[in-house]
PDB file of C-alpha atoms in Angstrom:
ATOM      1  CA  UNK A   1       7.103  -8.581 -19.878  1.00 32.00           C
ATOM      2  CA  UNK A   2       4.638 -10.801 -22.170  1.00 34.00           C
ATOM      3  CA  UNK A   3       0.572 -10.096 -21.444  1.00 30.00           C
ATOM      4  CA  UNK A   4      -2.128 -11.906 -22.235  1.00 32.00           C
ATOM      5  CA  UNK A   5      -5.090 -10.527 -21.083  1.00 33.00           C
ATOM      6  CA  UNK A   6      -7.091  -8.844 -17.876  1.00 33.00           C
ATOM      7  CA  UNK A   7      -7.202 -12.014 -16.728  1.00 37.00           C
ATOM      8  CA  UNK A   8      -3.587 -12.104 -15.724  1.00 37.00           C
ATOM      9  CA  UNK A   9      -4.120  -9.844 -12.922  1.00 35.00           C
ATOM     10  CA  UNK A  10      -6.605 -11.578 -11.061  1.00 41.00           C
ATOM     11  CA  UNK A  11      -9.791 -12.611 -12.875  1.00 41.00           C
ATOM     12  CA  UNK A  12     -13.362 -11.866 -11.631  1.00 41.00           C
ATOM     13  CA  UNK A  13     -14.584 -10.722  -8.050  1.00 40.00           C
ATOM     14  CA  UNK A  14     -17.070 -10.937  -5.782  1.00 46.00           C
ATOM     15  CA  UNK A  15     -19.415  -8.365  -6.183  1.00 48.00           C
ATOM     16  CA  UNK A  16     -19.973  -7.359  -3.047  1.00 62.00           C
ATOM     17  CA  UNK A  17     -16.010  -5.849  -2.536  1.00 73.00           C
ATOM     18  CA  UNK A  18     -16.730  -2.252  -2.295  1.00 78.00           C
ATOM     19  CA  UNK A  19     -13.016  -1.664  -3.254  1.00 78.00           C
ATOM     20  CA  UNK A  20     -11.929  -4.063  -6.040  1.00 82.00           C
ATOM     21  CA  UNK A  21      -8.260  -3.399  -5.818  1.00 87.00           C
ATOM     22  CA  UNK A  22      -8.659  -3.891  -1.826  1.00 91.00           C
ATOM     23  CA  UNK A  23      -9.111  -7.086  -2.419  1.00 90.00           C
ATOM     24  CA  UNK A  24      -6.506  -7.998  -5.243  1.00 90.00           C
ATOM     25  CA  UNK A  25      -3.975  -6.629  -3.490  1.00 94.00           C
ATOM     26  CA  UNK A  26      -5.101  -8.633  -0.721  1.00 95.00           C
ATOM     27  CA  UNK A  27      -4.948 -11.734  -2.481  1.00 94.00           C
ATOM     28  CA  UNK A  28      -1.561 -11.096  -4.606  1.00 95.00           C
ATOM     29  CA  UNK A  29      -0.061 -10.105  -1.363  1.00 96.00           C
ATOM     30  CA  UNK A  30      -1.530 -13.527   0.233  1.00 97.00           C
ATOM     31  CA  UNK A  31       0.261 -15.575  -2.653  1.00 97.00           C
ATOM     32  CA  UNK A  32       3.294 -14.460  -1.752  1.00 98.00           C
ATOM     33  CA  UNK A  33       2.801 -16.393   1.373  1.00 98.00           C
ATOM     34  CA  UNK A  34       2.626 -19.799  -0.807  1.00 97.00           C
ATOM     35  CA  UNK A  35       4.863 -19.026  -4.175  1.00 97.00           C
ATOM     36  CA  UNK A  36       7.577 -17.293  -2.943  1.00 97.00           C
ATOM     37  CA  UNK A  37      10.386 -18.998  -1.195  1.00 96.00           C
ATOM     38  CA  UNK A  38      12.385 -17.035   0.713  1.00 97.00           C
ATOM     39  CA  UNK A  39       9.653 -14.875   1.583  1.00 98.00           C
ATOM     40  CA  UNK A  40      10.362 -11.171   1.902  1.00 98.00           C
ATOM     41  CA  UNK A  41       7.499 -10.086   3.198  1.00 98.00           C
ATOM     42  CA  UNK A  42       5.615 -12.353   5.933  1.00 98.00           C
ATOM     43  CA  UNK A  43       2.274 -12.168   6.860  1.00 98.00           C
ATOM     44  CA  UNK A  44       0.675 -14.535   9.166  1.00 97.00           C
ATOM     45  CA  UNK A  45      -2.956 -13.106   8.269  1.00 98.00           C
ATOM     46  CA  UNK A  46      -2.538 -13.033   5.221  1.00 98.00           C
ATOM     47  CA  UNK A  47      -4.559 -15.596   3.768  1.00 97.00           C
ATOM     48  CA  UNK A  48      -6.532 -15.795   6.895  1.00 96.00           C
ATOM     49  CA  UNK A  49      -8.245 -12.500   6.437  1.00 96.00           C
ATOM     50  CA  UNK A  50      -9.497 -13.634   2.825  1.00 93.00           C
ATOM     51  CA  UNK A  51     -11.980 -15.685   4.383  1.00 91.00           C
ATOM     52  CA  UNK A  52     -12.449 -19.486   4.120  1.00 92.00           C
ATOM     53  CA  UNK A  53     -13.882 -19.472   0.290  1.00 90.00           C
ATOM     54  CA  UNK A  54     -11.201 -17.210  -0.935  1.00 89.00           C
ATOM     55  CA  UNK A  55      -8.219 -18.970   0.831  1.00 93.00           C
ATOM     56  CA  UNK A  56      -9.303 -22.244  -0.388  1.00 94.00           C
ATOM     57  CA  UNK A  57      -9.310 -20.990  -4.056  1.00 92.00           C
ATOM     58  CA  UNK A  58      -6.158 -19.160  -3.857  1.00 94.00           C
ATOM     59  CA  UNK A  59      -4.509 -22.854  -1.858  1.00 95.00           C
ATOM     60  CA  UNK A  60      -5.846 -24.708  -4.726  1.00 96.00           C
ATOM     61  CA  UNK A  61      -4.380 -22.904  -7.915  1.00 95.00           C
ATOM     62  CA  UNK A  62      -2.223 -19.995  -6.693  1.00 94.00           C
ATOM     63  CA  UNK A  63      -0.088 -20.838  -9.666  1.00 94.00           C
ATOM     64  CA  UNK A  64      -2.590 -18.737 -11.660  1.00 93.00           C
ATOM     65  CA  UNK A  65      -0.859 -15.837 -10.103  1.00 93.00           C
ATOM     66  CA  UNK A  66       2.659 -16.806 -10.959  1.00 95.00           C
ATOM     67  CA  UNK A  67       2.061 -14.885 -14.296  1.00 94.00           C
ATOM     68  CA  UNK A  68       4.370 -12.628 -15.806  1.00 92.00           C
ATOM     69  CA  UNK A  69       2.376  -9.516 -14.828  1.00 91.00           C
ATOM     70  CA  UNK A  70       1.176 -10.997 -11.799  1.00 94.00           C
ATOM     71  CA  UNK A  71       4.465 -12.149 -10.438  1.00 96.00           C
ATOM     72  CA  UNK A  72       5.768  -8.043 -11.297  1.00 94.00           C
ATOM     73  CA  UNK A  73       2.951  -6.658  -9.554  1.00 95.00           C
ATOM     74  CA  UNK A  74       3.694  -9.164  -6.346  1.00 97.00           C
ATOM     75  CA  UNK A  75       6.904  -8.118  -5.918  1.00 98.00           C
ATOM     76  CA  UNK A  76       6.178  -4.419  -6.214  1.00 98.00           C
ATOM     77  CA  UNK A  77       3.358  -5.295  -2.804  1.00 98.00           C
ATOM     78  CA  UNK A  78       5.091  -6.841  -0.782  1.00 98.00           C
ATOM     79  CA  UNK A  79       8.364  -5.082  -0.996  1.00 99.00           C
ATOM     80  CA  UNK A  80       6.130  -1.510  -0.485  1.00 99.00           C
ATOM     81  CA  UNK A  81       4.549  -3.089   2.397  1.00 99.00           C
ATOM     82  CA  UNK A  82       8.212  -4.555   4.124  1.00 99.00           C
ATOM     83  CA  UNK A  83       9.616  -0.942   3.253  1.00 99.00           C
ATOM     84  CA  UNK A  84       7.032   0.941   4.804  1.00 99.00           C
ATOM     85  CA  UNK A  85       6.895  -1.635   7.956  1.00 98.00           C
ATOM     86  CA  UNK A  86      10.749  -0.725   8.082  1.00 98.00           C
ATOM     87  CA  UNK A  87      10.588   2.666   7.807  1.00 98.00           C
ATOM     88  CA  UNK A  88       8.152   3.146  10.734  1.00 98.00           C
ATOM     89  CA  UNK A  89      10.373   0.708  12.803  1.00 95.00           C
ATOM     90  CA  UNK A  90      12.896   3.589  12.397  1.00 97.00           C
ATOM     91  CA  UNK A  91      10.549   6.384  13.192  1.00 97.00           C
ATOM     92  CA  UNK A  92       9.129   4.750  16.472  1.00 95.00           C
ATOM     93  CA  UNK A  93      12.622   3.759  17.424  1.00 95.00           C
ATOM     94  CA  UNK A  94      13.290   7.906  17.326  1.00 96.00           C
ATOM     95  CA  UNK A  95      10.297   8.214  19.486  1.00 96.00           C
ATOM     96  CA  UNK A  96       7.313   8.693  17.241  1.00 97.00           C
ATOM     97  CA  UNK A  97       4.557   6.685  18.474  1.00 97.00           C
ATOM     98  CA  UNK A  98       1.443   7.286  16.048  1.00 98.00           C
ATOM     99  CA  UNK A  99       1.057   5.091  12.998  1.00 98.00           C
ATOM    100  CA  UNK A 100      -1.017   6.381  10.271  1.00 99.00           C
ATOM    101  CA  UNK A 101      -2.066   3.605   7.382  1.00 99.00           C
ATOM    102  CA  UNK A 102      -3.757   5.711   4.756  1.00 98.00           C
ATOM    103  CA  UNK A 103      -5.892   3.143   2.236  1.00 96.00           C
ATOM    104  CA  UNK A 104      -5.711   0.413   4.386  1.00 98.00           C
ATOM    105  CA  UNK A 105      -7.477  -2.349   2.624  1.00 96.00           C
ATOM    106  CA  UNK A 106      -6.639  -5.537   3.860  1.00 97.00           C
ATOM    107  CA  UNK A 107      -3.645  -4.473   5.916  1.00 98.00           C
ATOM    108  CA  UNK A 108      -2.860  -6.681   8.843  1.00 98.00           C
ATOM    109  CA  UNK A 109      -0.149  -4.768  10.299  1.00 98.00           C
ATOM    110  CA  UNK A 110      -2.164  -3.671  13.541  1.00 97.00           C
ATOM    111  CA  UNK A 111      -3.333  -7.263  13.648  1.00 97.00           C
ATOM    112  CA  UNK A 112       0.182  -9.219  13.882  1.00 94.00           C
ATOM    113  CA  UNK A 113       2.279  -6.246  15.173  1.00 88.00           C
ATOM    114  CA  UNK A 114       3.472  -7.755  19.298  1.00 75.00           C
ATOM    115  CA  UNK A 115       4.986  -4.101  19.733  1.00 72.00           C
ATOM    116  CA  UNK A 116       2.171  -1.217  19.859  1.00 68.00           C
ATOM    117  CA  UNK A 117       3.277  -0.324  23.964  1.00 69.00           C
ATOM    118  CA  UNK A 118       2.415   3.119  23.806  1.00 74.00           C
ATOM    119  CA  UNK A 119       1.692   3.746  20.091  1.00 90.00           C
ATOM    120  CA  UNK A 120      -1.471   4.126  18.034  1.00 96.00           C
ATOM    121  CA  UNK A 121      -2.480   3.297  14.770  1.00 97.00           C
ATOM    122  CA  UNK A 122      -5.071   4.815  12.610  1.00 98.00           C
ATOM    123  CA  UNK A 123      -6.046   2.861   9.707  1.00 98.00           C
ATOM    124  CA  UNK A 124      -7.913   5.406   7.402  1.00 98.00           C
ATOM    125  CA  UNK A 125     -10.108   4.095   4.346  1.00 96.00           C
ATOM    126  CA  UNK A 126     -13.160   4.233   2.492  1.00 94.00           C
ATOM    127  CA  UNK A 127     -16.486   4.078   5.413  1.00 93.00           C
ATOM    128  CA  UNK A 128     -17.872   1.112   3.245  1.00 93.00           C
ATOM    129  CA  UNK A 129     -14.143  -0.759   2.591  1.00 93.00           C
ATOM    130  CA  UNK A 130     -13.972  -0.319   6.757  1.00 95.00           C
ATOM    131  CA  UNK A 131     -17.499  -1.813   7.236  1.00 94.00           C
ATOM    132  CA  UNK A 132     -16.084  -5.072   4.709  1.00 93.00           C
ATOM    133  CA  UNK A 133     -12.792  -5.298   6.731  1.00 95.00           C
ATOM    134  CA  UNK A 134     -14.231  -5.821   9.340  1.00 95.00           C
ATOM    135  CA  UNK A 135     -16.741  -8.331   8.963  1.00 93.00           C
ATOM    136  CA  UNK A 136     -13.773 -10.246   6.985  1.00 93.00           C
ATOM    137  CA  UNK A 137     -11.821 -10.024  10.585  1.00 96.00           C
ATOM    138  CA  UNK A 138     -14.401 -11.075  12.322  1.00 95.00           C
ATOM    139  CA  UNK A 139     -15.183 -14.115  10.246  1.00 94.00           C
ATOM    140  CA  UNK A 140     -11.597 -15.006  10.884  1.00 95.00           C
ATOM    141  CA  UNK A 141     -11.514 -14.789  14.232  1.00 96.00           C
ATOM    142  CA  UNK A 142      -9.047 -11.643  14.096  1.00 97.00           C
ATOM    143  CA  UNK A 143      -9.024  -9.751  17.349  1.00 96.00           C
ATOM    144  CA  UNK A 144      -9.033  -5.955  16.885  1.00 96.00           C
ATOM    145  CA  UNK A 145      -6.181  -4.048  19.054  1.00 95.00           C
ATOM    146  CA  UNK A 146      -7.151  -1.279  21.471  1.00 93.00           C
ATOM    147  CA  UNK A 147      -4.191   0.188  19.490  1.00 94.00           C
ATOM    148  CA  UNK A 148      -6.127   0.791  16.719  1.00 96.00           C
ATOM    149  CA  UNK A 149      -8.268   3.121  15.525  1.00 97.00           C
ATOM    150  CA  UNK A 150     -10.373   2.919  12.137  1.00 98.00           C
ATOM    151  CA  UNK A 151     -10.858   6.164  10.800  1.00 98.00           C
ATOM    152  CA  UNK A 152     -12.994   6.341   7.632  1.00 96.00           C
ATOM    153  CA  UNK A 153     -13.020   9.176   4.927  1.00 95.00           C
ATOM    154  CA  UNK A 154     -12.517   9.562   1.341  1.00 90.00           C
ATOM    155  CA  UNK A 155      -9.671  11.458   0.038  1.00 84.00           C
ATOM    156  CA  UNK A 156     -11.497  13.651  -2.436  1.00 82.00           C
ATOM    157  CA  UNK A 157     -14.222  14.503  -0.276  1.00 87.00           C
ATOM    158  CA  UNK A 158     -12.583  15.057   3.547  1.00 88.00           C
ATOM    159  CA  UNK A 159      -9.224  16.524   5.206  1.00 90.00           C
ATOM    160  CA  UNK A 160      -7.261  14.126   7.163  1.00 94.00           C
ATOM    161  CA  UNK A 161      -7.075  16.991   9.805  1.00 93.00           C
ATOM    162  CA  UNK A 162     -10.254  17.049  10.259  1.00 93.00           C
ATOM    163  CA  UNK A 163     -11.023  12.969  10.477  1.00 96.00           C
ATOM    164  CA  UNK A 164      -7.912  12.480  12.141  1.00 97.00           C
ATOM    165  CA  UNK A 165      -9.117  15.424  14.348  1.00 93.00           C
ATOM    166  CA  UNK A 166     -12.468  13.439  15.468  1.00 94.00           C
ATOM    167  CA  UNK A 167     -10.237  10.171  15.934  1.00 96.00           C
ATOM    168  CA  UNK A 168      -8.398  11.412  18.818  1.00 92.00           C
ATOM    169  CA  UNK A 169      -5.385  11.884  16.575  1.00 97.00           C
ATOM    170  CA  UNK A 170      -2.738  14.002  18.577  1.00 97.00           C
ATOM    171  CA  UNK A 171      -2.286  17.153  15.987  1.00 95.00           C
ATOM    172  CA  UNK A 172       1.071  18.473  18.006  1.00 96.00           C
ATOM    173  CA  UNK A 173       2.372  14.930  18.495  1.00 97.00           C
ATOM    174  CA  UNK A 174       4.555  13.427  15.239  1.00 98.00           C
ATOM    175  CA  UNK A 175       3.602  10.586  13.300  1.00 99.00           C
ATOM    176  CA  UNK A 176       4.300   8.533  10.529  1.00 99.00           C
ATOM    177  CA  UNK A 177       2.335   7.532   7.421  1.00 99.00           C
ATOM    178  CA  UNK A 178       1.803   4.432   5.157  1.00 99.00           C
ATOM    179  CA  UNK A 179       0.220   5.340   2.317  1.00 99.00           C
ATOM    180  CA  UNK A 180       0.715   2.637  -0.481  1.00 98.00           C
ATOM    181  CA  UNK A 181      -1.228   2.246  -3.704  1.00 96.00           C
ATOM    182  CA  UNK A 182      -3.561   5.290  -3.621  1.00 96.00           C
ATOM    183  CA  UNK A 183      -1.906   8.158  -4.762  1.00 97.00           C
ATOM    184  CA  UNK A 184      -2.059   7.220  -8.227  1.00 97.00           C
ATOM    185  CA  UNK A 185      -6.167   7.211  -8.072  1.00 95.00           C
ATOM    186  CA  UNK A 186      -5.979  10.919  -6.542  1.00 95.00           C
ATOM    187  CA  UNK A 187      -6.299  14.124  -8.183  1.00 95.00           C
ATOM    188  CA  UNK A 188      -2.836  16.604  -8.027  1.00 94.00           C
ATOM    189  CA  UNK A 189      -4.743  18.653  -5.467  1.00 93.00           C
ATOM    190  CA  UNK A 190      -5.706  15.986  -2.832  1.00 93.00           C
ATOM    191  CA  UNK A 191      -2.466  14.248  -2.922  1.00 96.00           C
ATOM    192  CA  UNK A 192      -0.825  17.400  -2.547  1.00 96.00           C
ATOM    193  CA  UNK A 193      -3.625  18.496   0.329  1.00 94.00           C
ATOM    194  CA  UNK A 194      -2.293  15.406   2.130  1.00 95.00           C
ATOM    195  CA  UNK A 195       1.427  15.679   2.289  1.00 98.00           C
ATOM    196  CA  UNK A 196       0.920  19.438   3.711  1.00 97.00           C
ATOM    197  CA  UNK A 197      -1.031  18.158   6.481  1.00 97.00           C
ATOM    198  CA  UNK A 198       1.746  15.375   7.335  1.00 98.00           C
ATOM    199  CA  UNK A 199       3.760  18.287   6.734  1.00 98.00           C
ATOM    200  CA  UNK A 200       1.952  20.358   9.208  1.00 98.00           C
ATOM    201  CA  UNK A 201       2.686  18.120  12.090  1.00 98.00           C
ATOM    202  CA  UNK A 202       5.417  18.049  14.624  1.00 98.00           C
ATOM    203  CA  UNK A 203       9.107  17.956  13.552  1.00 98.00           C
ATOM    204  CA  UNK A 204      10.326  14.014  13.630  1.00 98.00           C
ATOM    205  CA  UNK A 205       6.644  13.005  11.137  1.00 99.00           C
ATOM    206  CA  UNK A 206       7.263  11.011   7.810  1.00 99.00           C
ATOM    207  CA  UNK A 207       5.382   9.523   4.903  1.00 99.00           C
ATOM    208  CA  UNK A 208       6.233   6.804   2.733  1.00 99.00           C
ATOM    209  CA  UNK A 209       4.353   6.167  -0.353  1.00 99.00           C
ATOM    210  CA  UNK A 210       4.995   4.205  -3.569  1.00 99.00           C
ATOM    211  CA  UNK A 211       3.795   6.423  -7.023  1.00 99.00           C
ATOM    212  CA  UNK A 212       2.977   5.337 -10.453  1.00 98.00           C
ATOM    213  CA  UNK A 213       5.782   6.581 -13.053  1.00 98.00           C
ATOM    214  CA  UNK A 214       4.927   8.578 -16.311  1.00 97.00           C
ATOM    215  CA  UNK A 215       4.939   6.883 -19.492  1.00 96.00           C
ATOM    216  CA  UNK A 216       7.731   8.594 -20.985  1.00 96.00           C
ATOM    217  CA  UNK A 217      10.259   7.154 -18.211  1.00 97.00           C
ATOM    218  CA  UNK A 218       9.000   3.478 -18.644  1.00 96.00           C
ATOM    219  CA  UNK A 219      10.342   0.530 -21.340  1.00 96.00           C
ATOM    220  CA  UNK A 220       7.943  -0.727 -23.982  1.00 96.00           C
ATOM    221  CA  UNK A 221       6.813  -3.823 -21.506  1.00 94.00           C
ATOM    222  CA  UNK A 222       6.193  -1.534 -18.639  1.00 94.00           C
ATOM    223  CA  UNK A 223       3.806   1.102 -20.509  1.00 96.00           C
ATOM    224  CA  UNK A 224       2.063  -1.822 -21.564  1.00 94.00           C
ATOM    225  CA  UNK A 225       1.606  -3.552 -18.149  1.00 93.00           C
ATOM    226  CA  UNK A 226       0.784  -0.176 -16.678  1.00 94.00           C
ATOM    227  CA  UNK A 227      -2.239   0.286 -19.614  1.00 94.00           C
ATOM    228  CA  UNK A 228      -3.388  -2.931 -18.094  1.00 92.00           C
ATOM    229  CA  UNK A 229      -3.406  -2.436 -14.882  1.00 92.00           C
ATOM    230  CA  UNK A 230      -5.260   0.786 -15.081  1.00 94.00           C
ATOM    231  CA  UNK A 231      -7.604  -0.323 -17.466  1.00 93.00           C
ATOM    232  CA  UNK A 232      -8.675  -2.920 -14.931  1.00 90.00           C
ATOM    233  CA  UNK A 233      -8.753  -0.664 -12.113  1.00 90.00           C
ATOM    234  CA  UNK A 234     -11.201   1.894 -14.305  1.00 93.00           C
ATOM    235  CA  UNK A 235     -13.645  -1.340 -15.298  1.00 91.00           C
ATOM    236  CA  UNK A 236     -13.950  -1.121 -11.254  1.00 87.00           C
ATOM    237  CA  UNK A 237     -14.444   2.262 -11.278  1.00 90.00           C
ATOM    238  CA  UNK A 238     -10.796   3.420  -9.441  1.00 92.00           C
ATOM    239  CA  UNK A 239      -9.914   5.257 -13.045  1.00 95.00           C
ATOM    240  CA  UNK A 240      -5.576   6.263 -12.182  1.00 96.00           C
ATOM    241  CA  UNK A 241      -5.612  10.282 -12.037  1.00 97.00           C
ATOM    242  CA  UNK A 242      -2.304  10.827 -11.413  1.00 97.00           C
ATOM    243  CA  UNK A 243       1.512   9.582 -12.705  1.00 98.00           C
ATOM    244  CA  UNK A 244       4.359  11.320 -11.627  1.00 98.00           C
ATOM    245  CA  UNK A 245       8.421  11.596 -12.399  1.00 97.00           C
ATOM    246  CA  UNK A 246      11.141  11.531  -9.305  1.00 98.00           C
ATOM    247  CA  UNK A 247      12.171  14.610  -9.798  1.00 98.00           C
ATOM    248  CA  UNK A 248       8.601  16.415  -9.777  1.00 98.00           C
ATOM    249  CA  UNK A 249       7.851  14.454  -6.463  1.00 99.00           C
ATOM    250  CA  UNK A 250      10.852  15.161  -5.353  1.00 98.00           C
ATOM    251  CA  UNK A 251      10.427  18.911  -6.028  1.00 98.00           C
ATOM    252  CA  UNK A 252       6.566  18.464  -4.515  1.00 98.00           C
ATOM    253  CA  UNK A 253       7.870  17.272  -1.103  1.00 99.00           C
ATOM    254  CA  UNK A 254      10.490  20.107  -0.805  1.00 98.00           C
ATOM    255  CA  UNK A 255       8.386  22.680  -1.348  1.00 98.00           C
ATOM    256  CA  UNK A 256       5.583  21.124   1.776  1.00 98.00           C
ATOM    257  CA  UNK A 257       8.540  21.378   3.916  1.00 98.00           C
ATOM    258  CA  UNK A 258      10.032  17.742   3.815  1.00 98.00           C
ATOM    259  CA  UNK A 259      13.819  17.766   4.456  1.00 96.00           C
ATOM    260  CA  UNK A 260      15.060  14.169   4.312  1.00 98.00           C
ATOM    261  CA  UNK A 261      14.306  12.236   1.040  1.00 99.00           C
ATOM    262  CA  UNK A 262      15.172   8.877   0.330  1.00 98.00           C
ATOM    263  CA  UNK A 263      13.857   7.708  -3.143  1.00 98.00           C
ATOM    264  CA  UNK A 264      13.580   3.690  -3.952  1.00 98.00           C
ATOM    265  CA  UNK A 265      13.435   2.735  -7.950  1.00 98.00           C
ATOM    266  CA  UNK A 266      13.634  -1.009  -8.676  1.00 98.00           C
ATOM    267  CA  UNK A 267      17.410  -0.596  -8.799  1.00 98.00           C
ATOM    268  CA  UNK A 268      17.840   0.080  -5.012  1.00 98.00           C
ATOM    269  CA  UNK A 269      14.975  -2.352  -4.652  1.00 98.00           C
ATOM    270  CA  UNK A 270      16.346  -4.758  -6.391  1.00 98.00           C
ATOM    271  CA  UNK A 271      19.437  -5.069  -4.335  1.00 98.00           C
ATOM    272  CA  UNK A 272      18.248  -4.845  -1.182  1.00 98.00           C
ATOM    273  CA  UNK A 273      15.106  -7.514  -1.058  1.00 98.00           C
ATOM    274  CA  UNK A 274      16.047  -9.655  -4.296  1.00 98.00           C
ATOM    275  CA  UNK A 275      19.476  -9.971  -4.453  1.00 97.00           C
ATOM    276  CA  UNK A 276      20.536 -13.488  -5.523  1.00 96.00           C
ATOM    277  CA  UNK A 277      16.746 -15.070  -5.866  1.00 96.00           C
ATOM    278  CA  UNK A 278      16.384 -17.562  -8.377  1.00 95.00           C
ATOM    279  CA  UNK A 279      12.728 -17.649  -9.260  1.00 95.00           C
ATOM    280  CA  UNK A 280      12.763 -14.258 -11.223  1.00 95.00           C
ATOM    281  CA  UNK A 281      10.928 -12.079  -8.709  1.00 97.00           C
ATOM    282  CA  UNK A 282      11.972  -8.756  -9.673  1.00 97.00           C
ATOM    283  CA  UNK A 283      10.519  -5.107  -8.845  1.00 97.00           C
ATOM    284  CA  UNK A 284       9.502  -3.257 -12.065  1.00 96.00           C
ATOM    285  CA  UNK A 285       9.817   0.193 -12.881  1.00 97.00           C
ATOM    286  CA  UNK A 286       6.200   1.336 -13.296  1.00 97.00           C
ATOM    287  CA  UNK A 287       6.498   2.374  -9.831  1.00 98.00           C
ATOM    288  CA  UNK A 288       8.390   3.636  -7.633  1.00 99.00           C
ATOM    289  CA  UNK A 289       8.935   4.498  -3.398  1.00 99.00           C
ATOM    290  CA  UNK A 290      10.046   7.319  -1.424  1.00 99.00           C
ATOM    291  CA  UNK A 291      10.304   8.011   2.728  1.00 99.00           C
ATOM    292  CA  UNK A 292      10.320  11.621   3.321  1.00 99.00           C
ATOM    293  CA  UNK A 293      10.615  13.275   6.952  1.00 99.00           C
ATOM    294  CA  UNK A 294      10.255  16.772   8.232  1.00 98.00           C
TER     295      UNK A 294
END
């Protein structure tokens, strides 16, 4: 995996974002709509939710993320975001009815999903990333669900039991969690604060969450692309805190309590979203995804 420069993973931004990486993921994920062909993760809202300024920029050069870096990272989004979508599909279909999408950004899920009869989702994020979301839905003309419920709180400061608490957020019911790209700007003690909370609910809850992989585990190209990639996130001030191996998070989960594990490297990955692609959309191995249920 050649580099460059910062610029390869998504150039300047606005500066009124109050969550940098909100928005690149937002727009990465959003170029999948237009590069990518056959599409494996589709999102009507997409580019919608970018506003009009934004959309037209990406429309008009989204080449300019078709980098080498860029077209890593894009693969790694959308197939978190088409994993976790799948993985809650599972848990509502055993009867779980409360969807919990920690760091939501720009997620549309609650937006586009035609099945919420009977469930609830609780987007939880940064107060002033909520406030921005909004106004971007609005400007779009994005109805918000009376299935959903924005919850905001920062991870190092709050307990999801107790914001989840004031959300009308059934305790003793089970539910399942999205939680993709934030764990690795956590310290060890909140991300471990949060997985004994899910862990604290009713038998039948689940997680899934994608993790940035230590150094030692990664190829030359890799630890390079992941230097990047952080460095860019700490110019934004969202410094990474935490990197972790499979078998420590495996080891993490057992000990909250968490009985069924299914881990998902690039490998597995791989195989089940990419198989026989010819553009070279691939899933690195600076990250990596795991589902576990109580």
């Amino acid at each position: 995996m050649k580099i460059r420069s910062a610029e390869e993973i998504g150039g300047t931004l606005p500066d009124q974002v109050p969550k940098p990486s909100a928005l690149r993921v937002a727009m990465i994920r959003a170029a999948h709509q237009l590069l990518d062909v056959p599409i494996v993760f589709e999102d009507p809202f997409a580019l919608k939710i970018l506003g009009v300024a934004a959309e037209d920029s990406l429309r008009s050069d989204p080449l300019r993320y078709n980098t080498p870096l860029l077209k890593a990272l894009r693969a790694s989004l959308v197939v978190r975001s088409r994993l976790a979508e799948e993985e809650w599909a599972c848990s509502k279909n055993r009867g779980v009815r409360q969807y919990v999408i920690l760091g939501a950004g720009l997620d549309t899920f609650a937006y586009r999903s035609r099945d919420q009869a009977g469930g609830r989702v609780f987007e939880v994020d940064l107060p002033e990333t909520q406030f921005w979301k909004r106004g971007c839905l609005r400007a779009a003309g994005i109805n918000e669900p009376e299935s959903l419920t924005f919850v905001p709180m920062d991870f190092e400061q709050s307990t999801l039991a107790e914001k989840l608490g004031e959300a009308q957020f059934c305790l003793d019911e089970p539910a399942f969690f999205s939680w993709l790209g934030v764990t690795m700007y956590l310290g060890k003690d909140a991300f471990v604060n949060t997985l004994r909370f899910i862990a604290s609910l009713a038998g039948g809850s689940g997680v899934v969450f994608d993790y940035g992989v230590t150094p030692g585990l990664l190829s030359a190209g890799e630890r390079a692309a992941v230097e990047l990639v952080a460095a860019r996130a700490a110019e934004h001030g969202e410094s990474w805190k935490s990197l972790f191996d499979p078998a420590s998070i495996a080891e993490i989960l057992r000990s909250q309590g968490f009985s069924e594990l299914k881990e998902f490297g690039p490998e597995e990955l791989n195989d089940r979203y990419f198989s026989g692609r010819t553009d070279g959309l691939r899933k690195s191995g600076i990250s990596r995804l795991i589902c576990a249920r109580l």
